[in-house]
Coordinates of N, CA and C in Angstrom, one line a residue:
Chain A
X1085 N 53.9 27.2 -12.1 CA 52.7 26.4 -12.3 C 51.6 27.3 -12.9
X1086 N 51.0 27.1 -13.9 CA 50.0 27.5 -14.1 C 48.6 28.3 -13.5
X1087 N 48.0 28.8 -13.4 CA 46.9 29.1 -12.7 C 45.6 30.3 -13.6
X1088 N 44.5 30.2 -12.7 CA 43.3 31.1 -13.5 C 43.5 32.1 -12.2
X1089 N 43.5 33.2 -13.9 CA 43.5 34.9 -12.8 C 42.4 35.3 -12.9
X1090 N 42.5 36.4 -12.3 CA 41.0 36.9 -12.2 C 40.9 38.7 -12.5
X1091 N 40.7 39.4 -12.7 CA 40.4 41.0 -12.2 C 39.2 41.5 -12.5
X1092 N 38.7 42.6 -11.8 CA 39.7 43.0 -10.6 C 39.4 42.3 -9.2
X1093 N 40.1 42.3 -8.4 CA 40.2 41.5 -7.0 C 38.8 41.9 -6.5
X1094 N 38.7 43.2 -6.3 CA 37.5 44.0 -5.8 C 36.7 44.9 -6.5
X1095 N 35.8 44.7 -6.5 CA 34.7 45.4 -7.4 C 33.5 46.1 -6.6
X1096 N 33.3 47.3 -6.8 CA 32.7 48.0 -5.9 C 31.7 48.4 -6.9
X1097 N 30.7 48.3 -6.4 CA 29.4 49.0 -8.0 C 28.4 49.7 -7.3
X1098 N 27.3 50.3 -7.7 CA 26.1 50.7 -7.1 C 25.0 49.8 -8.1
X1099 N 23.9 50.1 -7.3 CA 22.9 49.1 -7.7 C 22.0 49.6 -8.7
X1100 N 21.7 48.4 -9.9 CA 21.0 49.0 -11.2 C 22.4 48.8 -11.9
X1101 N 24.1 49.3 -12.3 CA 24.9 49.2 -12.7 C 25.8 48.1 -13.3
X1102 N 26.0 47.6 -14.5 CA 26.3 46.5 -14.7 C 27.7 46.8 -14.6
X1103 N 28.4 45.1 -14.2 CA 29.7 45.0 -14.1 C 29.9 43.8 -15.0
X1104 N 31.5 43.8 -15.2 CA 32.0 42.7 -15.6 C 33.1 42.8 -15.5
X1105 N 33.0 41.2 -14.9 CA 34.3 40.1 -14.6 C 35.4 39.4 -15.1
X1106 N 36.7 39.6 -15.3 CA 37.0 38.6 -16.1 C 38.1 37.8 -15.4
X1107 N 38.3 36.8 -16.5 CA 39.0 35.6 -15.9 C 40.1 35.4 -17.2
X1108 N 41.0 34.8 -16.5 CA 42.1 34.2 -18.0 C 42.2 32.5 -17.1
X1109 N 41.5 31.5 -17.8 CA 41.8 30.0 -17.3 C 43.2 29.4 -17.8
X1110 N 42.9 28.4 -17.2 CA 44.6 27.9 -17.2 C 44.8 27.6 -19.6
X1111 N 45.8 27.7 -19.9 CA 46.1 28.1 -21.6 C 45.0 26.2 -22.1
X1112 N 45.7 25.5 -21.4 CA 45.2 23.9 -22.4 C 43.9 23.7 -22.1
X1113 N 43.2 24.5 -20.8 CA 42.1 24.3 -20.5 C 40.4 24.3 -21.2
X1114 N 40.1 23.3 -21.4 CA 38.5 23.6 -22.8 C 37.2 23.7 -21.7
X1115 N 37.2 23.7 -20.4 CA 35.7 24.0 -19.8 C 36.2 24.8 -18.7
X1116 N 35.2 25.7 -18.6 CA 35.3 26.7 -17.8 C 33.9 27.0 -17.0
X1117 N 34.0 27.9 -15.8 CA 32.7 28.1 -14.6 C 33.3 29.2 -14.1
X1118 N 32.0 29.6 -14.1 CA 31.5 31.1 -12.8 C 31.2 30.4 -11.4
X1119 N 31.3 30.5 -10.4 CA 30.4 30.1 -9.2 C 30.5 31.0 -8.5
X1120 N 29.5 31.3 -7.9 CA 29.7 32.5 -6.5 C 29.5 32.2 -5.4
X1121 N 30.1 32.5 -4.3 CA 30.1 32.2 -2.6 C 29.4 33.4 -2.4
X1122 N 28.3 33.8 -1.4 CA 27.9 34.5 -0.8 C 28.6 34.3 0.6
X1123 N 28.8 35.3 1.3 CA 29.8 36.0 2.7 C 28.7 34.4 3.6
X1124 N 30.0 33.1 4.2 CA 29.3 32.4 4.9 C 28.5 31.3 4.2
X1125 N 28.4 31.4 3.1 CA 27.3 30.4 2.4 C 28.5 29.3 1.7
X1126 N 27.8 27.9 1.1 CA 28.2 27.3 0.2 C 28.4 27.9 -1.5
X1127 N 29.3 27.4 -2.0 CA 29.6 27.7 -2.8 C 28.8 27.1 -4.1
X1128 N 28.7 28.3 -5.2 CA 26.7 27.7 -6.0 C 27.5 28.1 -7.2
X1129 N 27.1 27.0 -7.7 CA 27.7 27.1 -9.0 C 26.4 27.9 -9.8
X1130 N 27.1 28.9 -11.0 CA 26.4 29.5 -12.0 C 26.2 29.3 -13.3
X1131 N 27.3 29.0 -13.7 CA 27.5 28.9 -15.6 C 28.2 27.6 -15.8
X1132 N 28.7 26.6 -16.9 CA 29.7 26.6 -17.6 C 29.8 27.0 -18.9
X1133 N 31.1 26.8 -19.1 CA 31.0 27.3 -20.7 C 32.1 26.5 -21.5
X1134 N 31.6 25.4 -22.5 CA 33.0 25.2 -23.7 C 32.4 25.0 -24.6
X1135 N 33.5 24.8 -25.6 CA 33.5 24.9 -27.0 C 32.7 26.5 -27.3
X1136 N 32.7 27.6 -26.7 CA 32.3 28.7 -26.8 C 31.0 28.8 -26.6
X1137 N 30.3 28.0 -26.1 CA 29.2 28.6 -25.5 C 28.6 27.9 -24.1
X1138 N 27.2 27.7 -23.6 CA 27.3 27.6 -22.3 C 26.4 26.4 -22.8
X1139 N 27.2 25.3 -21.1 CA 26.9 23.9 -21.3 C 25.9 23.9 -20.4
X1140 N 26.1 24.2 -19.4 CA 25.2 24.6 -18.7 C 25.0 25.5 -17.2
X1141 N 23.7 25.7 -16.7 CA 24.1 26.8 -16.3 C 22.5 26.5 -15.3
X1142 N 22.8 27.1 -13.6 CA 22.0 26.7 -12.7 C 20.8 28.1 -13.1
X1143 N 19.9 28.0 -11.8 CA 18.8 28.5 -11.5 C 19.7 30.4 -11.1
X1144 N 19.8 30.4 -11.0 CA 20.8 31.8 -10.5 C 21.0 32.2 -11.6
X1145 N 21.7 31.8 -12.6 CA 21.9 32.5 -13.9 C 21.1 32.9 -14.8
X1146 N 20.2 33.7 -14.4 CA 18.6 34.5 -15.3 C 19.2 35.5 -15.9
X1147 N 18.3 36.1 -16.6 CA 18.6 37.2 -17.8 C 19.7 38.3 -17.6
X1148 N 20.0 38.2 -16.4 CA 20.9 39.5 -16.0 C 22.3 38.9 -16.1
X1149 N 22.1 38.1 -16.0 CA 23.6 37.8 -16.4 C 24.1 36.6 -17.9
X1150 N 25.1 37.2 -18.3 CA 26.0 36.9 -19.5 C 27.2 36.6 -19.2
X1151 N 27.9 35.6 -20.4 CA 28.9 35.1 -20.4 C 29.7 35.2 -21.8
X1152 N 31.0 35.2 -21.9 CA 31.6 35.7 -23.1 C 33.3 35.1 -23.3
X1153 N 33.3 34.6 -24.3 CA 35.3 34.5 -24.6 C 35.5 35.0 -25.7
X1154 N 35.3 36.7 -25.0 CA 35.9 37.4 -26.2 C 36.9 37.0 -27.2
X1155 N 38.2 36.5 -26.6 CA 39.3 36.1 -27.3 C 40.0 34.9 -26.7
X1156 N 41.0 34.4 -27.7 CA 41.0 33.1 -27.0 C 41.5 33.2 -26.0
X1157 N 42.2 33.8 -24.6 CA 42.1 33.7 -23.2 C 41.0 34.2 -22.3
X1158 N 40.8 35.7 -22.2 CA 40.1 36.0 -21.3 C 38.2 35.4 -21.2
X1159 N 38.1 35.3 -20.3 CA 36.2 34.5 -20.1 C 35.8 35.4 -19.4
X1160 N 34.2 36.3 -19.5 CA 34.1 37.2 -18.6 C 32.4 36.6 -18.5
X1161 N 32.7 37.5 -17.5 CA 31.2 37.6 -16.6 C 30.3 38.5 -16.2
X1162 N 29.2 39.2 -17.4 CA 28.5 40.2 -16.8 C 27.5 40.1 -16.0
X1163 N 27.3 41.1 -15.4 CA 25.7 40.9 -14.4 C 25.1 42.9 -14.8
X1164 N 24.4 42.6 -16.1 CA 23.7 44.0 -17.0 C 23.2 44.8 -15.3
X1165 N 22.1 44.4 -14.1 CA 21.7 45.8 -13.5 C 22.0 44.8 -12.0
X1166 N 23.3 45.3 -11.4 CA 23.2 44.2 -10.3 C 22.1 44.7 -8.9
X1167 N 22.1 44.0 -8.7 CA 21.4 44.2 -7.2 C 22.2 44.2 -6.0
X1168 N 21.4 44.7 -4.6 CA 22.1 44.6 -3.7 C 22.6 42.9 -3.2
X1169 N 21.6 41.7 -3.7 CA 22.1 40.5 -3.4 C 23.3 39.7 -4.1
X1170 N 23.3 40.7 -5.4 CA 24.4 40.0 -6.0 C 26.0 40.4 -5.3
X1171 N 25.8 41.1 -4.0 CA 27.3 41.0 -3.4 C 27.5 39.7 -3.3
X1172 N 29.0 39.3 -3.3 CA 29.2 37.6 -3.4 C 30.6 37.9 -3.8
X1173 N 31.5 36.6 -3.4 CA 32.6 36.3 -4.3 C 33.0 35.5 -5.2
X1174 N 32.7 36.1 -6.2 CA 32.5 35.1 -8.2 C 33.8 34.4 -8.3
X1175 N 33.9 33.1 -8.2 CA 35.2 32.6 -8.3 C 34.7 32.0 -10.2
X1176 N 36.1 32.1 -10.6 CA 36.3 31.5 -11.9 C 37.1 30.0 -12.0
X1177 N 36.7 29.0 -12.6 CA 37.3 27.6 -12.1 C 37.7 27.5 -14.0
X1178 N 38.7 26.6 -14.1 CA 39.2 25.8 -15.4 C 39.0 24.5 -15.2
X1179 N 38.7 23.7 -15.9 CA 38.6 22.0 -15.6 C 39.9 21.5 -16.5
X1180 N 40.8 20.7 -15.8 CA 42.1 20.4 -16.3 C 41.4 18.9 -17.7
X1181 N 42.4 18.9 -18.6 CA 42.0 17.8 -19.7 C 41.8 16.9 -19.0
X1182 N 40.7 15.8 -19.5 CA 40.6 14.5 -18.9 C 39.5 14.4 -17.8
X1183 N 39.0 16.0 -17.6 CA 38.0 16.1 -16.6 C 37.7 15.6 -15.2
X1184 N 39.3 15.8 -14.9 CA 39.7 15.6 -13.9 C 39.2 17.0 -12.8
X1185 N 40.8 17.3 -12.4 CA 40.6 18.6 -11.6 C 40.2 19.4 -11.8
X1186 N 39.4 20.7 -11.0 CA 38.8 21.6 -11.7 C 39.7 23.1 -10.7
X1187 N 39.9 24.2 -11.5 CA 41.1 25.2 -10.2 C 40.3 26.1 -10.5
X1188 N 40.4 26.8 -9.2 CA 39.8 27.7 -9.1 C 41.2 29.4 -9.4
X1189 N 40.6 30.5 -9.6 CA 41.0 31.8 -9.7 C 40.6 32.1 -8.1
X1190 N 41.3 33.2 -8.1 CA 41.6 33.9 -6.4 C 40.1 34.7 -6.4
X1191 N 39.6 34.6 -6.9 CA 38.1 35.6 -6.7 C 37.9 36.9 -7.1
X1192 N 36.4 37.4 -7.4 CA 36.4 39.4 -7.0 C 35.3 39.3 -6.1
X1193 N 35.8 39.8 -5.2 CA 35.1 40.2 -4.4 C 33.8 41.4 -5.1
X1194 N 32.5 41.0 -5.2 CA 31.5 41.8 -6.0 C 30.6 42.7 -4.4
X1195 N 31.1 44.1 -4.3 CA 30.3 44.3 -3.5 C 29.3 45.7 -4.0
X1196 N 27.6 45.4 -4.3 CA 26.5 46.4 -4.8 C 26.4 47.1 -3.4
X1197 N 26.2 48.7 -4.0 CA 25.7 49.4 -2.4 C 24.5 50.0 -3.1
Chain B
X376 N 17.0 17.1 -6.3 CA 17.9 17.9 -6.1 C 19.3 17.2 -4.8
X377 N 20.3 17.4 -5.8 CA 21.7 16.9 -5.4 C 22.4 17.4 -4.1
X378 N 22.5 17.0 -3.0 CA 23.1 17.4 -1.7 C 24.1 16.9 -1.2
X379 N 25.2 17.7 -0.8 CA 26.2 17.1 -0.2 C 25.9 17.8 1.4
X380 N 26.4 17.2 2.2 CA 25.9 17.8 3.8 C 27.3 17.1 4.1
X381 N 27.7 18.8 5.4 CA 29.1 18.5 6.1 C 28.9 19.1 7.0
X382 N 29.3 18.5 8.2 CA 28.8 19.3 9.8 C 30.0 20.4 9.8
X383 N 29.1 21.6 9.9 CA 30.1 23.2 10.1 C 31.0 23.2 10.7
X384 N 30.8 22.3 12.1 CA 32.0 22.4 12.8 C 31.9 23.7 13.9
X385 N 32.8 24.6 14.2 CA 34.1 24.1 14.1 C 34.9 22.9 14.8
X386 N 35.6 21.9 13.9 CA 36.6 21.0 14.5 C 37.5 21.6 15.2
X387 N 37.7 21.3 16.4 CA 39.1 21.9 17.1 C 39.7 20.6 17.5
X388 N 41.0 20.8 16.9 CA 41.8 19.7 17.0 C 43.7 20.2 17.9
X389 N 43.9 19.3 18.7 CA 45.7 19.6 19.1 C 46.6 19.6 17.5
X390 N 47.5 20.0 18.0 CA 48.5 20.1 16.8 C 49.2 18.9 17.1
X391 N 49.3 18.5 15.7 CA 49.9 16.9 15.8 C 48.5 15.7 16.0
X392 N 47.5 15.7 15.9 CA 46.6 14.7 16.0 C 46.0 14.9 14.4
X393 N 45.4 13.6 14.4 CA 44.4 13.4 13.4 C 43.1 14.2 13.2
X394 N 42.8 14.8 12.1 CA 41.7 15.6 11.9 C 40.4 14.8 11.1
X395 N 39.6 14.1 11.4 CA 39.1 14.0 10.3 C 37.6 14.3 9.9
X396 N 37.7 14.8 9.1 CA 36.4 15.3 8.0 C 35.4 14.6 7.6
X397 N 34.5 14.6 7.5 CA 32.9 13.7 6.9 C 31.8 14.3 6.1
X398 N 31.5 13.9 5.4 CA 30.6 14.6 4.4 C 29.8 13.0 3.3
X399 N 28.7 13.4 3.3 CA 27.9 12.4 3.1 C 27.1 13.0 1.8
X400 N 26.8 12.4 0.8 CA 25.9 12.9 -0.5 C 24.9 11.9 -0.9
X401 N 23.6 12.5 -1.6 CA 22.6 12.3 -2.2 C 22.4 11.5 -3.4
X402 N 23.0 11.6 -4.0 CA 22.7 11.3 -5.6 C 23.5 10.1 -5.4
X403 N 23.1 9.4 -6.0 CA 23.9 7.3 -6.2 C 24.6 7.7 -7.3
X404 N 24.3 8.7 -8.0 CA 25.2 8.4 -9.5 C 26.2 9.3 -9.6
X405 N 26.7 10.0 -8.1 CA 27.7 10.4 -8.2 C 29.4 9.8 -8.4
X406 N 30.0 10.2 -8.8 CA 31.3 9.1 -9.2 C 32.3 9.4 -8.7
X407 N 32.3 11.4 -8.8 CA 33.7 11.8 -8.7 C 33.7 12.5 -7.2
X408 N 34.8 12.9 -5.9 CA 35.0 13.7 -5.3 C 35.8 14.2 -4.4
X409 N 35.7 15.2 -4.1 CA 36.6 16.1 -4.3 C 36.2 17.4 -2.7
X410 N 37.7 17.0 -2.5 CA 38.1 17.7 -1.1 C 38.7 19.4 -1.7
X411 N 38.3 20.1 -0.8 CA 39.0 21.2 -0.9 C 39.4 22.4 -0.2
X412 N 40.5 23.1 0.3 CA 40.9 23.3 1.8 C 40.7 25.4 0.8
X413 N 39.5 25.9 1.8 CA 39.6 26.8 2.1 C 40.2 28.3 2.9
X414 N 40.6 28.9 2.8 CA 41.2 29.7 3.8 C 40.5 31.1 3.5
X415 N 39.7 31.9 5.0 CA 39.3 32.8 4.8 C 39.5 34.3 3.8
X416 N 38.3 34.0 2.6 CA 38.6 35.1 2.4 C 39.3 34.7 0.8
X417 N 39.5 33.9 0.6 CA 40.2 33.1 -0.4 C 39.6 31.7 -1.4
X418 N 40.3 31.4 -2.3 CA 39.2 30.6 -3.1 C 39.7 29.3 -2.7
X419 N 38.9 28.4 -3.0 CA 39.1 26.9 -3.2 C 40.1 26.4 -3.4
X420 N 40.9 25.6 -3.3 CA 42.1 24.6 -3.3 C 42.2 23.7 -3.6
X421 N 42.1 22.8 -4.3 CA 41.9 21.4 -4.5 C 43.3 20.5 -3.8
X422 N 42.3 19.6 -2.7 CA 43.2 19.1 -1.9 C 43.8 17.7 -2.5
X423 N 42.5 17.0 -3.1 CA 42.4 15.4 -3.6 C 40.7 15.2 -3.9
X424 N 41.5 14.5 -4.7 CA 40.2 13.9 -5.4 C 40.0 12.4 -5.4
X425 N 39.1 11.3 -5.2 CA 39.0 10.3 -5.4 C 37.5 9.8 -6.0
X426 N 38.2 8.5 -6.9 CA 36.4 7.9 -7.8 C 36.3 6.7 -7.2
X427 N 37.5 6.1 -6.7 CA 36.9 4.5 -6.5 C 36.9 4.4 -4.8
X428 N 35.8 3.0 -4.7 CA 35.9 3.0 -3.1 C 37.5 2.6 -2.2
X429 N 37.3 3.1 -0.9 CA 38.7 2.5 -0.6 C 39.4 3.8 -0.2
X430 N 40.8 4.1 0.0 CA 41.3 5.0 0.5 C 42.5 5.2 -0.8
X431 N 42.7 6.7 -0.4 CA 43.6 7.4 -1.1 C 44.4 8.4 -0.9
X432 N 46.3 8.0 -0.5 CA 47.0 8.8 0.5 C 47.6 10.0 -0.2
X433 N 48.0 11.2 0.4 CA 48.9 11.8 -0.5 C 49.3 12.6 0.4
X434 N 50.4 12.2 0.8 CA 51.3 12.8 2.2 C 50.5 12.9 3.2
X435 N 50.0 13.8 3.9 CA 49.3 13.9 5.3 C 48.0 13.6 5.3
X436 N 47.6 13.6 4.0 CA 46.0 13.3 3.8 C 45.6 12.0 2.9
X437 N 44.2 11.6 3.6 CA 43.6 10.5 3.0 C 42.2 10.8 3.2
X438 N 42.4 10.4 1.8 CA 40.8 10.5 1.3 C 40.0 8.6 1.5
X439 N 39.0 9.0 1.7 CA 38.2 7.8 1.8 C 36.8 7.6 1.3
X440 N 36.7 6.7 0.6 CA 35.3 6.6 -0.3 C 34.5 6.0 0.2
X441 N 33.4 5.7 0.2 CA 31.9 4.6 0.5 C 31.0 4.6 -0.2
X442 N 30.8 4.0 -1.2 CA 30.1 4.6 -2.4 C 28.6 3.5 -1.7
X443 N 28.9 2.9 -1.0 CA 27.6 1.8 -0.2 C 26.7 2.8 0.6
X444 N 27.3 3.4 1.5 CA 27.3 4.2 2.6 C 26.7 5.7 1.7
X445 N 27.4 6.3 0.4 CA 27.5 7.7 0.0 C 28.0 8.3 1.0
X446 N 29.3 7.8 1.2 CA 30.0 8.9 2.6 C 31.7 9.0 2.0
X447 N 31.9 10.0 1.7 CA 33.4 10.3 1.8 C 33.5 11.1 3.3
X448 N 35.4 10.8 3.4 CA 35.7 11.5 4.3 C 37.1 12.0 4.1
X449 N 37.7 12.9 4.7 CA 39.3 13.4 4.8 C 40.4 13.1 6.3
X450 N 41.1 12.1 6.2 CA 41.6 12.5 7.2 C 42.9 13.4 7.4
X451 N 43.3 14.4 7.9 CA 44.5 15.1 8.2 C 45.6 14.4 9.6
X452 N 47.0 14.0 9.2 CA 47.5 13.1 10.2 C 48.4 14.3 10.4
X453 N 48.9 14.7 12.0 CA 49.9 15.3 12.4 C 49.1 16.7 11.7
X454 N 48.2 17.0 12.4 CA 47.6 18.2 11.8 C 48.4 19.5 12.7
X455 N 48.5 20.4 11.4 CA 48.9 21.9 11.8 C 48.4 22.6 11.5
X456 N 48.7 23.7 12.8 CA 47.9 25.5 12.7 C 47.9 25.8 11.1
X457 N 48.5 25.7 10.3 CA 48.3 26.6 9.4 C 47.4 25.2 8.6
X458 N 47.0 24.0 9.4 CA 45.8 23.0 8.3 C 44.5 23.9 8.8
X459 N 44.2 25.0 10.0 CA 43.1 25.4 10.0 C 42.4 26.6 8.6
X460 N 41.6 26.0 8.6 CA 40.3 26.1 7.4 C 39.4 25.8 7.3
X461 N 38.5 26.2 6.2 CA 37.3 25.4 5.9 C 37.5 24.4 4.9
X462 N 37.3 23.3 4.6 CA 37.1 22.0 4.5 C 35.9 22.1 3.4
X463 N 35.6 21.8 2.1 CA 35.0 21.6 1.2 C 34.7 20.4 0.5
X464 N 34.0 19.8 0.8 CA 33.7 18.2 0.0 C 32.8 18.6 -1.3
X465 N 33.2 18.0 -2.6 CA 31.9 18.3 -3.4 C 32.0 16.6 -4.4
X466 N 30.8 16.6 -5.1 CA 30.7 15.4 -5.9 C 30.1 15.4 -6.5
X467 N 30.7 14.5 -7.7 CA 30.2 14.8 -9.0 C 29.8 13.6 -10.3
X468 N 28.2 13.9 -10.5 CA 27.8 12.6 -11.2 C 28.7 12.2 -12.4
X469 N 28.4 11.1 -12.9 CA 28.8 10.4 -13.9 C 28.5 11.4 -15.1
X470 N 29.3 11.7 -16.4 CA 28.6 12.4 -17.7 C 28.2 13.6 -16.9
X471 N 28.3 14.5 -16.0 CA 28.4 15.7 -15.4 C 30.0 16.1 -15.0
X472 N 30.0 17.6 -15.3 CA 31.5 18.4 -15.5 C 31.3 19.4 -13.9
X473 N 30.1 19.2 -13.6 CA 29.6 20.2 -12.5 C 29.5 19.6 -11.2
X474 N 30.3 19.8 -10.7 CA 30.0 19.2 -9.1 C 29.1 20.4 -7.9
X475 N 28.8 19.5 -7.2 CA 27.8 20.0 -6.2 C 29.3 20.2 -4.7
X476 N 29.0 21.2 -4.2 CA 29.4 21.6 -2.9 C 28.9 21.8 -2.0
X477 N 29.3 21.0 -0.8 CA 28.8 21.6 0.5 C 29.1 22.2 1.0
X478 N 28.8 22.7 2.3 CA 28.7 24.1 2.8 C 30.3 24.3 3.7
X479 N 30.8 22.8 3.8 CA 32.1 23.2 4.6 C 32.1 23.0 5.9
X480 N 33.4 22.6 6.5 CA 33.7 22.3 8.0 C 34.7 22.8 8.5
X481 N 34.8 23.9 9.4 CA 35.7 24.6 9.5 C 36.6 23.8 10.8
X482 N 37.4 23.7 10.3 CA 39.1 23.3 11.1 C 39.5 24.3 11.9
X483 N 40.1 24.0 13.1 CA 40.7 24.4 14.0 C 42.1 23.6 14.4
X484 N 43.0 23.8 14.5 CA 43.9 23.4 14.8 C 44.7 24.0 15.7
X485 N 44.6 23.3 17.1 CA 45.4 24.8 18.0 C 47.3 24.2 18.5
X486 N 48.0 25.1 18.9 CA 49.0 24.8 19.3 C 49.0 23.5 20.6

């Protein structure tokens, strides 16, 4: 069965240091999202993104962070100088045709020290 | 601003009874939604999804709508240890791809 990957599982950064995330969504899939869970919190959506660029995108997603499909699989996710709050787990979702289901990727764990 | 609200729980339930979940949302012009079973540490699941009022089965689980009310719910029948989790309801307006999530209800299911 199909599914969205993610790497790397864990991501360890220091603060001020940009990372990036990427994802491969499911192959037939045309809309794509970032959301991140903070340790305990609900889950907050950040970005979408189709037809290659972003459809839209919450209050959290300010200048520090970018979005990209480099090629036609991987979707990634930068955050240019993270902070200590942006620890969180960035899940990557695909929305199946018809705008139905939406699946999630296994996460990275994003931890800033 | 769009809210879904679900009591944290934890539900503690026997093994083999009915579990059931509740989660209530904001916005009238929500259409679509969407259960989803957690497990520590792990991403999202998509349990079921339902748009119209009324109920909707899929082996152990039923989903239930109230678009009068703005109340979905999940029930779990002959619930098992490994149904314990967090519980995720989210819902999503009409002409929106983005659904709102609430914070989750964490399951217990004991022997």
């Amino acid at each position: 069965e199909p599914e969205v990957t993610q790497t790397p599982s864990h991501q360890v950064t220091q603060m001020g240091q940009e990372v990036i995330l990427r994802c491969v969504p499911i192959s037939n899939h045309l809309y794509f999202y970032w959301y991140r869970q903070i340790l305990g919190q609900k889950v907050e959506f950040l970005v979408s993104f189709y037809n290659n660029e972003i459809s839209e995108k919450s209050e959290i997603f300010d200048d520090q962070f970018s979005v990209e499909r480099p090629d036609g699989s991987n979707f990634t996710l930068k955050i240019r100088s993270t902070k200590l709050e942006d620890s969180a787990m960035y899940f990557c979702a695909s929305l199946a045709p018809g705008g139905g289901e939406q699946y999630f990727g296994p996460g990275t764990r994003l931890t800033v020290t | 601003q769009k809210e879904v609200e679900q009591n944290s729980g934890p539900l503690s339930v026997p093994e083999g009874a009915i579990a059931s979940l509740n989660c209530t949302y904001s916005d009238r012009g929500s259409q679509s939604f969407f259960w989803y079973r957690q497990y520590s540490g792990k991403s999202p699941e998509l349990i079921m999804f339902i748009y119209s009022n009324g109920d909707k089965e899929d082996g152990r689980f039923t989903a239930q709508l109230n678009k009068a009310s703005q109340y979905v719910s999940l029930l779990i029948r002959d619930s098992q240890p490994s149904d314990s989790a967090t519980y995720l309801c989210a819902a999503r307006s009409g002409g929106s791809y983005i659904p709102t999530f609430g914070r989750g209800t964490s399951l217990i299911v004991h022997p």
